[in-house]
Amino acid sequence: MWLKFFRKELPFIVVLPFLINLIANIAFTPVQFGLRSLVGAAVCIIITWITIIWSMVAIWPHNRTIALLFIPYLLWVSLASVLQLSITTSN
């Protein structure tokens, strides 16, 4: 997908949710464990979850296989989101 973007075969609006997802995903661990911010980590994981769905919708017209390959990632982040939000609301 990134290669197609750099070759000008995909518009930036299709790549944008992937980029935001990457940033939110990378930020989660330092926010959760470095800053010890449960609310910040919850925000990161919610952003990650939303951008997975956004990515799937954005890439669907261009490559359905990539969109479908996001399903396990969506399931994993859904479980992690439930756990994170449970911990955040309990504390």
PDB file of C-alpha atoms in Angstrom:
ATOM      1  CA  MET A   1       0.000   0.000   0.000  1.00  0.00           C
ATOM      2  CA  TRP A   2       2.770   2.446   0.876  1.00  0.00           C
ATOM      3  CA  LEU A   3       4.540   1.546  -2.351  1.00  0.00           C
ATOM      4  CA  LYS A   4       1.361   2.282  -4.317  1.00  0.00           C
ATOM      5  CA  PHE A   5       1.048   5.606  -2.520  1.00  0.00           C
ATOM      6  CA  PHE A   6       4.621   6.614  -3.361  1.00  0.00           C
ATOM      7  CA  ARG A   7       4.018   5.587  -6.966  1.00  0.00           C
ATOM      8  CA  LYS A   8       0.986   7.955  -6.976  1.00  0.00           C
ATOM      9  CA  GLU A   9      -1.399   5.011  -7.465  1.00  0.00           C
ATOM     10  CA  LEU A  10      -3.273   5.737  -4.213  1.00  0.00           C
ATOM     11  CA  PRO A  11      -4.416   9.137  -2.963  1.00  0.00           C
ATOM     12  CA  PHE A  12      -3.236  10.482   0.400  1.00  0.00           C
ATOM     13  CA  ILE A  13      -6.761  10.282   1.840  1.00  0.00           C
ATOM     14  CA  VAL A  14      -6.526   6.475   1.575  1.00  0.00           C
ATOM     15  CA  VAL A  15      -3.149   6.391   3.332  1.00  0.00           C
ATOM     16  CA  LEU A  16      -4.080   8.924   6.044  1.00  0.00           C
ATOM     17  CA  PRO A  17      -5.946   6.490   8.351  1.00  0.00           C
ATOM     18  CA  PHE A  18      -3.020   4.050   8.153  1.00  0.00           C
ATOM     19  CA  LEU A  19      -0.643   6.830   9.166  1.00  0.00           C
ATOM     20  CA  ILE A  20      -2.809   7.982  12.086  1.00  0.00           C
ATOM     21  CA  ASN A  21      -3.210   4.353  13.156  1.00  0.00           C
ATOM     22  CA  LEU A  22       0.536   3.852  13.167  1.00  0.00           C
ATOM     23  CA  ILE A  23       1.114   6.960  15.280  1.00  0.00           C
ATOM     24  CA  ALA A  24      -1.625   6.075  17.794  1.00  0.00           C
ATOM     25  CA  ASN A  25      -0.420   2.483  18.001  1.00  0.00           C
ATOM     26  CA  ILE A  26       3.186   3.516  18.625  1.00  0.00           C
ATOM     27  CA  ALA A  27       2.106   6.134  21.179  1.00  0.00           C
ATOM     28  CA  PHE A  28       0.059   3.688  23.258  1.00  0.00           C
ATOM     29  CA  THR A  29       2.924   1.988  25.122  1.00  0.00           C
ATOM     30  CA  PRO A  30       4.833   5.150  26.126  1.00  0.00           C
ATOM     31  CA  VAL A  31       1.576   6.815  27.206  1.00  0.00           C
ATOM     32  CA  GLN A  32       0.385   3.770  29.175  1.00  0.00           C
ATOM     33  CA  PHE A  33       3.644   2.752  30.794  1.00  0.00           C
ATOM     34  CA  GLY A  34       5.941   5.769  30.481  1.00  0.00           C
ATOM     35  CA  LEU A  35       3.481   8.524  31.375  1.00  0.00           C
ATOM     36  CA  ARG A  36       1.256   6.109  33.356  1.00  0.00           C
ATOM     37  CA  SER A  37      -1.805   7.765  31.874  1.00  0.00           C
ATOM     38  CA  LEU A  38      -4.768   5.425  31.700  1.00  0.00           C
ATOM     39  CA  VAL A  39      -6.958   8.064  30.071  1.00  0.00           C
ATOM     40  CA  GLY A  40      -4.265   8.890  27.508  1.00  0.00           C
ATOM     41  CA  ALA A  41      -3.821   5.199  26.729  1.00  0.00           C
ATOM     42  CA  ALA A  42      -7.594   4.820  26.363  1.00  0.00           C
ATOM     43  CA  VAL A  43      -7.620   7.706  23.886  1.00  0.00           C
ATOM     44  CA  CYS A  44      -4.755   6.106  21.925  1.00  0.00           C
ATOM     45  CA  ILE A  45      -6.494   2.750  21.705  1.00  0.00           C
ATOM     46  CA  ILE A  46      -9.825   4.298  20.698  1.00  0.00           C
ATOM     47  CA  ILE A  47      -8.056   6.241  17.953  1.00  0.00           C
ATOM     48  CA  THR A  48      -6.349   3.027  16.877  1.00  0.00           C
ATOM     49  CA  TRP A  49      -9.688   1.174  16.756  1.00  0.00           C
ATOM     50  CA  ILE A  50     -11.426   3.942  14.794  1.00  0.00           C
ATOM     51  CA  THR A  51      -8.597   4.207  12.281  1.00  0.00           C
ATOM     52  CA  ILE A  52      -8.665   0.452  11.652  1.00  0.00           C
ATOM     53  CA  ILE A  53     -12.279   0.717  10.536  1.00  0.00           C
ATOM     54  CA  TRP A  54     -11.519   3.906   8.606  1.00  0.00           C
ATOM     55  CA  SER A  55      -8.574   2.146   6.909  1.00  0.00           C
ATOM     56  CA  MET A  56     -10.722  -0.806   5.929  1.00  0.00           C
ATOM     57  CA  VAL A  57     -13.363   1.461   4.417  1.00  0.00           C
ATOM     58  CA  ALA A  58     -10.778   3.652   2.652  1.00  0.00           C
ATOM     59  CA  ILE A  59      -8.814   0.790   1.081  1.00  0.00           C
ATOM     60  CA  TRP A  60     -11.850  -1.372   0.163  1.00  0.00           C
ATOM     61  CA  PRO A  61     -12.430   0.167  -3.299  1.00  0.00           C
ATOM     62  CA  HIS A  62      -8.718  -0.151  -4.108  1.00  0.00           C
ATOM     63  CA  ASN A  63      -7.773  -3.525  -2.613  1.00  0.00           C
ATOM     64  CA  ARG A  64     -10.335  -5.726  -0.875  1.00  0.00           C
ATOM     65  CA  THR A  65      -7.733  -8.256   0.228  1.00  0.00           C
ATOM     66  CA  ILE A  66      -5.901  -5.661   2.326  1.00  0.00           C
ATOM     67  CA  ALA A  67      -9.200  -4.526   3.825  1.00  0.00           C
ATOM     68  CA  LEU A  68     -10.117  -8.100   4.789  1.00  0.00           C
ATOM     69  CA  LEU A  69      -6.666  -8.741   6.231  1.00  0.00           C
ATOM     70  CA  PHE A  70      -7.433  -6.047   8.795  1.00  0.00           C
ATOM     71  CA  ILE A  71     -10.169  -8.182  10.403  1.00  0.00           C
ATOM     72  CA  PRO A  72      -7.856 -10.052  12.852  1.00  0.00           C
ATOM     73  CA  TYR A  73      -6.213  -6.745  13.795  1.00  0.00           C
ATOM     74  CA  LEU A  74      -9.646  -5.218  14.388  1.00  0.00           C
ATOM     75  CA  LEU A  75     -10.650  -8.159  16.603  1.00  0.00           C
ATOM     76  CA  TRP A  76      -7.414  -7.935  18.598  1.00  0.00           C
ATOM     77  CA  VAL A  77      -7.699  -4.166  19.116  1.00  0.00           C
ATOM     78  CA  SER A  78     -11.378  -4.573  20.023  1.00  0.00           C
ATOM     79  CA  LEU A  79     -10.421  -6.973  22.815  1.00  0.00           C
ATOM     80  CA  ALA A  80      -7.567  -4.711  23.928  1.00  0.00           C
ATOM     81  CA  SER A  81      -9.936  -1.722  23.883  1.00  0.00           C
ATOM     82  CA  VAL A  82     -12.424  -3.477  26.147  1.00  0.00           C
ATOM     83  CA  LEU A  83      -9.627  -4.376  28.563  1.00  0.00           C
ATOM     84  CA  GLN A  84      -8.109  -0.884  28.496  1.00  0.00           C
ATOM     85  CA  LEU A  85     -11.440   0.860  28.956  1.00  0.00           C
ATOM     86  CA  SER A  86     -12.311  -1.532  31.805  1.00  0.00           C
ATOM     87  CA  ILE A  87      -9.037  -0.721  33.555  1.00  0.00           C
ATOM     88  CA  THR A  88      -9.466   3.013  32.927  1.00  0.00           C
ATOM     89  CA  THR A  89     -13.007   3.146  34.277  1.00  0.00           C
ATOM     90  CA  SER A  90     -12.117   0.962  37.290  1.00  0.00           C
ATOM     91  CA  ASN A  91      -9.367   3.308  38.421  1.00  0.00           C
TER      92      ASN A  91
END
